[in-house]
């Protein structure tokens, strides 16, 4: 898994690399600058006019080194170094001297007055003002400079971080004082803020550059957040028992679908069956009988006494896992049956959709959710069941805290779905696409996770595998259908290929 480090840990990894390799910090900066320059040269021709904005710290040193490399490669640049406090970092000073030693470089050191250059759509801006060391919002002249950059029609490449954006918490940041990059070239590892939707407009396209930082230090350093990769998932996927029968692979119980929402039950049941479970039992109101019998004959139906809603908790003997919530509604009788069902069940549990909405209406019931349960809210649902502020970092932080305090798993769904665990760790998923932002997609995920739980996967493993496979199936479906036309049922249809792909990778 890819570890996500804090700003302090990044400094420590840099220092370890310098110490282990017997190089200077300037040498490491040169390595990083070379990687940035190469990425720029691969995308922009020498005829592209480039304007470089460098700050007084090491991010500015990176920018000056990049400018020198590009100049030597034949690019035409104008370079502005902002030194308003009269103090440059040692490596920034070194790269300033190296750049000034070259002939034909348009270099301006700004200490007081700044005469803005002409920035056209044909130009490229290299943003090297501030990097991972920033720990407070930008104000004053730097804020004005960033507004100037953002108002220009030029494309922007940010080195390591868009200037003004902090590595982790930007809940109190000033959005107008953060660079809106076209492309962010970050070093070695992505940063936490790069996974939060509110920062997408600042980061633009993200590319991670390998600059050869110490593998020993990165392996030893503790991290609280990770990005799951395909190789991590292949080792989690258990081999199928050749002599197994349907009882071997578990019986999953799905409580889903009030009348008019049978589709939620259908999607959850189909995805559950497509995810290796031996048997699926759907508890649903009487009036859903015909549609479910006709559309998913593989499922067993257990009908509620009521015609249109779920009203009666059922015994869970004989089931290995249960999901409750997709399309069940929030009627009073349903809510009472929900809490009785949840509190009396002793099997692995997934709560989704209307189950979460019921909890939002009865927040004290959160205290009755059993340990190790899995909640699968999207951000709006999580806001309703928590006290989180509206910004994405606060949502993630609150989800992490709730998972630890209540010893449950919370899957905060989104482009980079975050799995928050009872241990306090966060796992970001890298599969999936915008086509999956469609009705029923969450029901599909619920079915997948419930199937894995029924097959005796531990809760955390079921979360990781389920989210990964869900996104992978969405990507496979989008390859042929495109993202615009994707439906939840397309994700189910692609699940077999997602499983086959993961098993083939592990061979």
Coordinates of C-alpha atoms in Angstrom, one line a residue:
X1 CA 0.0 0.0 0.0
X2 CA 1.1 3.5 -0.6
X3 CA 1.6 5.4 2.6
X4 CA 0.4 9.0 3.0
X5 CA 2.8 11.0 5.1
X6 CA 2.4 14.2 7.0
X7 CA 4.5 17.3 6.2
X8 CA 6.8 16.4 9.1
X9 CA 7.3 12.9 8.0
X10 CA 8.1 14.1 4.5
X11 CA 10.9 16.2 6.0
X12 CA 12.2 13.1 7.9
X13 CA 12.2 10.9 4.7
X14 CA 14.1 13.6 2.8
X15 CA 16.7 13.8 5.6
X16 CA 17.1 10.0 5.8
X17 CA 17.6 9.9 2.0
X18 CA 20.3 12.6 2.2
X19 CA 22.0 10.8 5.1
X20 CA 21.8 7.3 3.6
X21 CA 23.1 8.3 0.2
X22 CA 25.7 10.7 1.4
X23 CA 24.4 13.5 -0.7
X24 CA 23.5 17.1 0.0
X25 CA 20.0 18.6 0.2
X26 CA 20.9 20.5 -3.0
X27 CA 21.7 17.2 -4.8
X28 CA 18.2 15.9 -3.8
X29 CA 16.6 19.1 -5.0
X30 CA 18.4 18.7 -8.3
X31 CA 17.0 15.2 -8.6
X32 CA 13.5 16.4 -7.9
X33 CA 13.9 19.3 -10.3
X34 CA 15.1 17.0 -13.0
X35 CA 11.9 14.9 -12.7
X36 CA 9.7 18.0 -12.8
X37 CA 11.5 19.3 -15.9
X38 CA 11.3 16.0 -17.7
X39 CA 7.5 15.8 -17.0
X40 CA 7.1 19.4 -18.4
X41 CA 9.2 18.7 -21.5
X42 CA 7.1 15.6 -22.3
X43 CA 4.0 17.8 -22.5
X44 CA 5.0 21.3 -23.6
X45 CA 7.2 22.1 -26.6
X46 CA 10.2 24.4 -26.6
X47 CA 8.1 27.0 -28.3
X48 CA 6.0 27.4 -25.2
X49 CA 6.8 30.6 -23.3
X50 CA 7.2 29.8 -19.6
X51 CA 6.8 32.1 -16.5
X52 CA 8.2 30.8 -13.3
X53 CA 7.1 32.1 -9.9
X54 CA 9.5 31.0 -7.2
X55 CA 9.1 31.5 -3.4
X56 CA 11.9 32.0 -0.8
X57 CA 11.9 28.5 0.5
X58 CA 12.8 25.1 -0.8
X59 CA 9.8 25.0 -3.1
X60 CA 11.2 28.1 -4.7
X61 CA 14.6 26.4 -4.9
X62 CA 13.0 23.5 -6.8
X63 CA 11.4 26.1 -9.2
X64 CA 14.7 27.8 -9.9
X65 CA 16.4 24.5 -10.6
X66 CA 13.6 23.5 -13.0
X67 CA 14.0 26.9 -14.7
X68 CA 17.7 26.3 -15.2
X69 CA 17.2 22.8 -16.6
X70 CA 14.5 24.1 -19.0
X71 CA 16.6 27.0 -20.1
X72 CA 19.5 24.7 -20.9
X73 CA 17.0 22.6 -22.9
X74 CA 16.2 25.5 -25.1
X75 CA 13.0 26.9 -23.5
X76 CA 12.4 30.6 -23.2
X77 CA 11.6 31.6 -19.6
X78 CA 11.0 34.6 -17.4
X79 CA 11.7 33.9 -13.7
X80 CA 10.4 35.8 -10.7
X81 CA 11.9 35.0 -7.3
X82 CA 9.8 36.5 -4.4
X83 CA 12.1 37.5 -1.6
X84 CA 10.1 40.1 0.3
X85 CA 11.5 39.2 3.7
X86 CA 15.1 39.4 2.4
X87 CA 15.8 35.8 3.4
X88 CA 16.1 32.7 1.2
X89 CA 16.6 29.1 2.2
X90 CA 20.2 27.8 1.7
X91 CA 19.1 25.6 -1.3
X92 CA 17.1 28.4 -2.8
X93 CA 20.1 30.7 -2.6
X94 CA 22.3 28.1 -4.3
X95 CA 19.9 27.6 -7.2
X96 CA 19.4 31.3 -7.5
X97 CA 23.2 31.7 -8.0
X98 CA 23.3 28.8 -10.5
X99 CA 20.5 30.3 -12.5
X100 CA 22.0 33.8 -12.6
X101 CA 25.3 32.3 -13.9
X102 CA 23.5 31.4 -17.1
X103 CA 23.4 33.7 -20.0
X104 CA 20.1 34.9 -21.5
X105 CA 17.8 34.2 -18.5
X106 CA 15.2 36.8 -17.8
X107 CA 15.4 36.8 -14.0
X108 CA 13.8 39.2 -11.5
X109 CA 14.1 39.1 -7.8
X110 CA 11.1 40.8 -6.2
X111 CA 11.8 42.4 -2.8
X112 CA 9.2 45.1 -2.9
X113 CA 7.4 46.2 -6.1
X114 CA 6.2 43.6 -8.5
X115 CA 5.5 44.4 -12.1
X116 CA 3.2 41.6 -13.3
X117 CA 4.1 39.9 -16.6
X118 CA 1.7 39.4 -19.4
X119 CA 0.1 36.0 -19.1
X120 CA -1.6 34.7 -22.2
X121 CA -3.4 31.4 -22.9
X122 CA -0.3 30.3 -24.9
X123 CA 2.0 30.6 -21.9
X124 CA 2.8 28.1 -19.1
X125 CA 3.1 29.1 -15.5
X126 CA 5.4 27.1 -13.2
X127 CA 4.2 27.6 -9.6
X128 CA 7.0 27.1 -7.1
X129 CA 5.9 29.5 -4.4
X130 CA 5.1 27.2 -1.5
X131 CA 5.2 23.5 -1.0
X132 CA 4.6 21.0 1.8
X133 CA 6.0 23.2 4.5
X134 CA 3.1 25.7 4.5
X135 CA 1.1 25.5 7.7
X136 CA -1.2 28.6 7.5
X137 CA -3.3 30.4 4.9
X138 CA -1.5 32.8 2.6
X139 CA -2.3 36.5 3.0
X140 CA -1.0 39.9 1.8
X141 CA 1.1 40.1 -1.3
X142 CA 1.3 36.3 -1.8
X143 CA -2.5 36.1 -1.7
X144 CA -2.7 38.8 -4.4
X145 CA -0.1 37.0 -6.5
X146 CA -2.1 33.8 -6.4
X147 CA -5.3 35.7 -7.4
X148 CA -3.3 37.1 -10.3
X149 CA -2.2 33.6 -11.4
X150 CA -5.7 32.2 -11.1
X151 CA -7.2 35.0 -13.1
X152 CA -4.9 34.4 -16.0
X153 CA -5.8 32.2 -19.0
X154 CA -2.4 30.4 -18.8
X155 CA -2.0 26.8 -17.8
X156 CA -0.3 26.2 -14.4
X157 CA 2.0 23.5 -13.3
X158 CA 2.5 23.3 -9.5
X159 CA 5.6 21.8 -8.0
X160 CA 4.8 19.3 -5.3
X161 CA 1.7 21.2 -4.0
X162 CA -0.4 24.0 -5.5
X163 CA 0.8 27.0 -3.5
X164 CA -1.5 27.9 -0.6
X165 CA -2.8 24.3 -0.2
X166 CA -1.6 22.5 2.9
X167 CA -0.8 18.8 3.1
X168 CA -3.6 17.8 5.4
X169 CA -6.2 20.1 6.9
X170 CA -7.5 23.0 4.8
X171 CA -10.7 23.5 6.7
X172 CA -9.7 27.0 7.8
X173 CA -7.9 27.8 4.6
X174 CA -8.9 30.7 2.2
X175 CA -9.9 29.0 -1.0
X176 CA -9.3 32.2 -3.1
X177 CA -5.7 32.2 -1.9
X178 CA -4.8 28.7 -3.3
X179 CA -3.4 28.2 -6.8
X180 CA -5.7 26.5 -9.3
X181 CA -3.3 24.2 -11.0
X182 CA -3.7 22.5 -14.4
X183 CA -1.2 19.8 -13.4
X184 CA 0.3 19.1 -10.0
X185 CA 3.7 17.2 -10.0
X186 CA 4.0 15.9 -6.5
X187 CA 7.1 14.1 -5.1
X188 CA 7.2 10.4 -4.3
X189 CA 3.8 10.1 -2.4
X190 CA 0.4 11.8 -2.7
X191 CA -0.6 14.0 0.2
X192 CA -3.8 13.6 2.2
X193 CA -5.4 16.8 0.9
X194 CA -5.1 15.5 -2.7
X195 CA -7.8 12.9 -2.0
X196 CA -10.5 15.4 -0.8
X197 CA -13.0 16.6 -3.4
X198 CA -12.9 20.2 -2.3
X199 CA -9.3 20.4 -3.4
X200 CA -9.8 18.9 -6.9
X201 CA -10.0 22.3 -8.6
X202 CA -6.7 23.3 -7.1
X203 CA -4.8 20.2 -7.9
X204 CA -6.0 19.6 -11.4
X205 CA -4.4 16.5 -12.9
X206 CA -2.2 14.8 -10.4
X207 CA 1.1 13.0 -11.3
X208 CA 3.3 11.5 -8.7
X209 CA 7.0 11.6 -9.5
X210 CA 9.4 9.0 -8.1
X211 CA 12.5 10.9 -6.9
X212 CA 14.2 7.9 -5.2
X213 CA 13.5 8.8 -1.6
X214 CA 14.7 6.3 1.1
X215 CA 12.8 3.1 0.8
X216 CA 14.0 2.0 4.2
X217 CA 12.6 5.2 5.9
X218 CA 9.4 5.0 4.0
X219 CA 8.9 1.4 5.0
X220 CA 9.7 2.1 8.7
X221 CA 7.6 5.3 9.0
X222 CA 4.2 4.8 10.6
X223 CA 1.3 6.2 8.6
X224 CA -2.3 6.7 9.4
X225 CA -3.6 6.9 5.8
X226 CA -2.9 4.7 2.8
X227 CA -3.9 4.2 -0.8
X228 CA -4.9 0.6 -1.6
X229 CA -3.3 -0.9 -4.7
X230 CA -4.1 -4.0 -6.9
X231 CA -1.2 -6.0 -5.4
X232 CA -2.6 -5.5 -1.9
X233 CA -6.0 -6.8 -3.0
X234 CA -4.7 -10.0 -4.7
X235 CA -3.3 -11.3 -1.5
X236 CA -6.6 -10.7 0.3
X237 CA -8.7 -12.6 -2.1
X238 CA -9.1 -16.2 -0.8
X239 CA -8.9 -19.2 -3.2
X240 CA -12.2 -20.9 -3.9
X241 CA -12.7 -24.3 -2.2
X242 CA -12.8 -26.8 -5.0
X243 CA -15.0 -29.1 -2.9
X244 CA -17.2 -26.4 -1.6
X245 CA -21.0 -26.2 -1.8
X246 CA -23.4 -23.3 -1.4
X247 CA -23.2 -23.7 2.4
X248 CA -19.5 -23.3 2.2
X249 CA -19.8 -19.9 0.7
X250 CA -22.3 -18.5 3.1
X251 CA -25.9 -17.4 3.2
X252 CA -26.4 -13.6 3.1
X253 CA -29.5 -11.8 4.4
X254 CA -30.5 -8.6 2.7
X255 CA -33.3 -6.5 4.2
X256 CA -34.1 -4.1 1.4
X257 CA -36.8 -2.5 -0.8
X258 CA -40.0 -1.0 0.3
X259 CA -42.7 -1.1 -2.4
X260 CA -41.7 1.2 -5.2
X261 CA -38.0 0.6 -4.3
X262 CA -37.7 -3.1 -5.3
X263 CA -34.8 -2.0 -7.6
X264 CA -32.6 -1.4 -4.5
X265 CA -33.2 -5.0 -3.3
X266 CA -32.7 -6.3 -6.8
X267 CA -29.3 -4.6 -7.3
X268 CA -28.0 -5.5 -3.9
X269 CA -29.1 -9.1 -4.3
X270 CA -27.6 -9.5 -7.8
X271 CA -24.3 -7.9 -6.9
X272 CA -24.2 -10.2 -3.8
X273 CA -24.7 -13.3 -5.9
X274 CA -22.1 -12.1 -8.4
X275 CA -19.5 -11.8 -5.5
X276 CA -19.2 -15.4 -4.7
X277 CA -21.8 -16.0 -2.0
X278 CA -23.5 -19.4 -1.8
X279 CA -27.0 -18.1 -1.2
X280 CA -28.9 -14.9 -0.8
X281 CA -32.1 -14.4 1.1
X282 CA -34.0 -11.1 0.6
X283 CA -36.4 -9.9 3.2
X284 CA -38.8 -7.5 1.5
X285 CA -42.5 -6.5 1.6
X286 CA -45.2 -8.7 0.1
X287 CA -45.8 -6.5 -2.9
X288 CA -42.2 -6.9 -4.1
X289 CA -42.7 -10.6 -4.5
X290 CA -43.6 -10.8 -8.2
X291 CA -40.9 -8.5 -9.4
X292 CA -38.1 -10.1 -7.5
X293 CA -39.2 -13.6 -8.3
X294 CA -39.3 -12.8 -11.9
X295 CA -36.0 -10.8 -12.1
X296 CA -33.7 -12.7 -9.8
X297 CA -34.9 -16.3 -9.5
X298 CA -31.6 -17.3 -7.8
X299 CA -32.5 -15.3 -4.6
X300 CA -34.7 -16.7 -1.8
X301 CA -37.5 -14.4 -0.7
X302 CA -38.6 -13.9 2.9
X303 CA -41.7 -11.7 2.8
X304 CA -42.5 -9.2 5.5
X305 CA -46.1 -9.4 6.8
X306 CA -46.8 -5.9 5.6
X307 CA -47.6 -5.2 1.9
X308 CA -45.4 -2.2 1.3
X309 CA -42.8 -1.7 4.0
X310 CA -40.4 -3.6 6.3
X311 CA -42.1 -3.9 9.7
X312 CA -40.8 -7.0 11.5
X313 CA -37.4 -8.0 12.5
X314 CA -36.4 -11.6 11.7
X315 CA -34.2 -14.2 13.3
X316 CA -30.7 -14.4 11.8
X317 CA -29.9 -18.0 12.7
X318 CA -28.6 -19.7 9.6
X319 CA -27.2 -16.5 8.0
X320 CA -23.5 -15.6 7.9
X321 CA -23.9 -11.9 7.2
X322 CA -26.6 -9.3 6.9
X323 CA -27.2 -5.9 5.2
X324 CA -30.0 -3.6 6.0
X325 CA -31.2 -0.4 4.5
X326 CA -31.3 -0.2 0.7
X327 CA -34.7 1.3 -0.2
X328 CA -36.5 0.3 3.0
X329 CA -37.8 3.9 3.7
X330 CA -38.0 5.6 7.1
X331 CA -41.5 5.0 8.2
X332 CA -42.0 4.7 12.0
X333 CA -42.7 1.0 11.9
X334 CA -39.7 0.4 9.7
X335 CA -37.5 2.4 12.0
X336 CA -38.6 0.4 15.0
X337 CA -38.1 -2.9 13.1
X338 CA -34.7 -1.6 12.0
X339 CA -33.3 -1.0 15.5
X340 CA -34.7 -4.3 16.8
X341 CA -33.1 -6.1 13.9
X342 CA -29.7 -4.5 14.3
X343 CA -29.5 -4.8 18.1
X344 CA -30.6 -8.5 18.2
X345 CA -28.4 -9.7 15.4
X346 CA -25.1 -11.4 16.1
X347 CA -23.7 -11.7 12.6
X348 CA -21.5 -9.3 10.5
X349 CA -23.6 -6.3 9.6
X350 CA -23.7 -3.7 6.8
X351 CA -25.9 -0.6 7.3
X352 CA -26.6 1.5 4.2
X353 CA -29.0 4.0 2.6
X354 CA -32.3 4.3 4.5
X355 CA -30.7 2.5 7.5
X356 CA -28.4 5.5 7.7
X357 CA -31.3 7.9 7.3
X358 CA -33.1 6.2 10.2
X359 CA -30.0 6.7 12.3
X360 CA -29.9 10.3 11.3
X361 CA -33.5 10.7 12.7
X362 CA -32.6 8.8 15.9
X363 CA -28.9 9.7 16.6
X364 CA -29.0 8.1 20.1
X365 CA -29.5 4.7 18.3
X366 CA -25.9 5.0 17.1
X367 CA -25.0 3.8 20.6
X368 CA -26.7 0.5 19.9
X369 CA -24.8 -0.3 16.7
X370 CA -22.7 -3.4 17.4
X371 CA -19.0 -3.2 17.2
X372 CA -17.4 -4.2 13.9
X373 CA -20.5 -3.1 11.9
X374 CA -19.9 -1.5 8.5
X375 CA -21.6 1.8 7.7
X376 CA -21.5 2.9 4.0
X377 CA -22.6 6.6 3.9
X378 CA -21.9 9.1 1.1
X379 CA -20.9 12.5 2.4
X380 CA -24.5 13.9 2.7
X381 CA -25.6 10.8 4.6
X382 CA -22.7 11.1 7.0
X383 CA -23.3 14.7 7.7
X384 CA -26.8 13.8 8.8
X385 CA -25.6 11.2 11.3
X386 CA -22.6 13.2 12.6
X387 CA -21.7 16.6 13.9
X388 CA -19.1 17.2 11.2
X389 CA -18.6 20.6 9.6
X390 CA -19.3 20.9 5.9
X391 CA -15.7 20.8 4.6
X392 CA -14.3 17.5 3.4
X393 CA -11.4 17.3 5.9
X394 CA -13.7 17.7 8.8
X395 CA -16.0 15.0 7.4
X396 CA -13.1 12.6 7.0
X397 CA -11.8 13.5 10.5
X398 CA -15.2 12.9 12.1
X399 CA -15.6 9.6 10.3
X400 CA -12.2 8.5 11.5
X401 CA -13.1 9.5 15.1
X402 CA -16.5 7.8 15.0
X403 CA -15.0 4.6 13.7
X404 CA -12.4 4.6 16.5
X405 CA -14.8 5.6 19.3
X406 CA -17.6 3.1 18.3
X407 CA -15.2 0.4 16.9
X408 CA -17.0 0.2 13.6
X409 CA -16.0 0.6 10.0
X410 CA -17.2 3.6 8.0
X411 CA -16.9 3.7 4.2
X412 CA -17.2 7.3 3.2
X413 CA -18.1 7.0 -0.5
X414 CA -16.8 9.3 -3.2
X415 CA -14.2 9.5 -6.0
X416 CA -11.5 8.4 -3.6
X417 CA -13.7 6.3 -1.2
X418 CA -12.2 6.4 2.3
X419 CA -12.4 3.4 4.5
X420 CA -12.1 4.4 8.2
X421 CA -11.3 1.6 10.5
X422 CA -11.6 1.0 14.3
X423 CA -7.8 1.2 14.6
X424 CA -7.9 4.8 13.3
X425 CA -6.4 4.0 9.9
X426 CA -7.8 5.4 6.7
X427 CA -7.6 3.6 3.3
X428 CA -8.3 5.5 0.1
X429 CA -9.5 3.6 -3.0
X430 CA -8.0 4.3 -6.4
X431 CA -10.4 2.5 -8.6
X432 CA -13.7 3.9 -10.0
X433 CA -14.9 6.8 -12.1
X434 CA -17.5 9.5 -12.3
X435 CA -19.9 7.2 -14.2
X436 CA -20.5 5.4 -11.0
X437 CA -22.2 8.5 -9.5
X438 CA -25.5 7.0 -10.4
X439 CA -28.6 5.7 -8.6
X440 CA -28.1 2.2 -7.3
X441 CA -24.3 2.2 -7.3
X442 CA -24.3 2.2 -3.5
X443 CA -26.7 -0.8 -3.4
X444 CA -24.3 -2.7 -5.6
X445 CA -21.4 -2.0 -3.2
X446 CA -23.6 -3.2 -0.2
X447 CA -24.2 -6.5 -2.0
X448 CA -20.6 -7.0 -2.7
X449 CA -19.4 -6.4 0.9
X450 CA -22.2 -8.5 2.3
X451 CA -21.2 -11.4 0.1
X452 CA -17.6 -11.2 1.3
X453 CA -18.7 -11.1 4.9
X454 CA -20.9 -14.2 4.3
X455 CA -17.8 -15.9 3.0
X456 CA -16.1 -15.3 6.3
X457 CA -13.8 -12.4 5.2
X458 CA -13.0 -10.2 8.2
X459 CA -14.8 -6.9 8.2
X460 CA -11.8 -4.8 7.3
X461 CA -10.9 -7.1 4.4
X462 CA -14.4 -7.1 3.2
X463 CA -14.4 -3.3 3.1
X464 CA -11.1 -3.1 1.2
X465 CA -11.9 -5.8 -1.3
X466 CA -15.5 -4.7 -1.7
X467 CA -14.7 -1.1 -2.4
X468 CA -11.8 -2.0 -4.7
X469 CA -13.8 -4.6 -6.8
X470 CA -16.8 -2.2 -7.0
X471 CA -14.5 0.5 -8.5
X472 CA -12.7 -1.9 -10.7
X473 CA -16.0 -3.2 -12.1
X474 CA -17.0 0.4 -12.8
X475 CA -13.8 1.0 -14.7
X476 CA -14.2 -2.2 -16.7
X477 CA -17.8 -1.2 -17.6
X478 CA -16.7 2.3 -18.5
X479 CA -14.1 1.0 -21.0
X480 CA -16.9 -0.2 -23.3
X481 CA -19.8 2.0 -22.3
X482 CA -18.2 5.3 -21.4
X483 CA -18.7 7.1 -18.1
X484 CA -21.7 9.1 -19.3
X485 CA -23.9 6.0 -20.0
X486 CA -22.9 3.9 -17.0
X487 CA -25.8 2.4 -14.9
X488 CA -25.6 0.5 -11.6
X489 CA -26.6 -2.8 -13.4
X490 CA -23.6 -2.3 -15.7
X491 CA -21.3 -2.5 -12.7
X492 CA -22.9 -5.8 -11.7
X493 CA -22.4 -7.1 -15.2
X494 CA -18.7 -6.2 -15.1
X495 CA -18.1 -7.8 -11.6
X496 CA -17.1 -11.2 -13.0
X497 CA -14.4 -9.6 -15.1
X498 CA -13.2 -7.6 -12.0
X499 CA -12.9 -10.8 -10.0
X500 CA -11.1 -12.6 -12.9
X501 CA -8.7 -9.7 -13.4
X502 CA -7.8 -9.6 -9.7
X503 CA -7.3 -13.4 -9.6
X504 CA -5.2 -13.3 -12.7
X505 CA -3.0 -10.6 -11.3
X506 CA -2.4 -12.8 -8.2
X507 CA -1.3 -15.8 -10.2

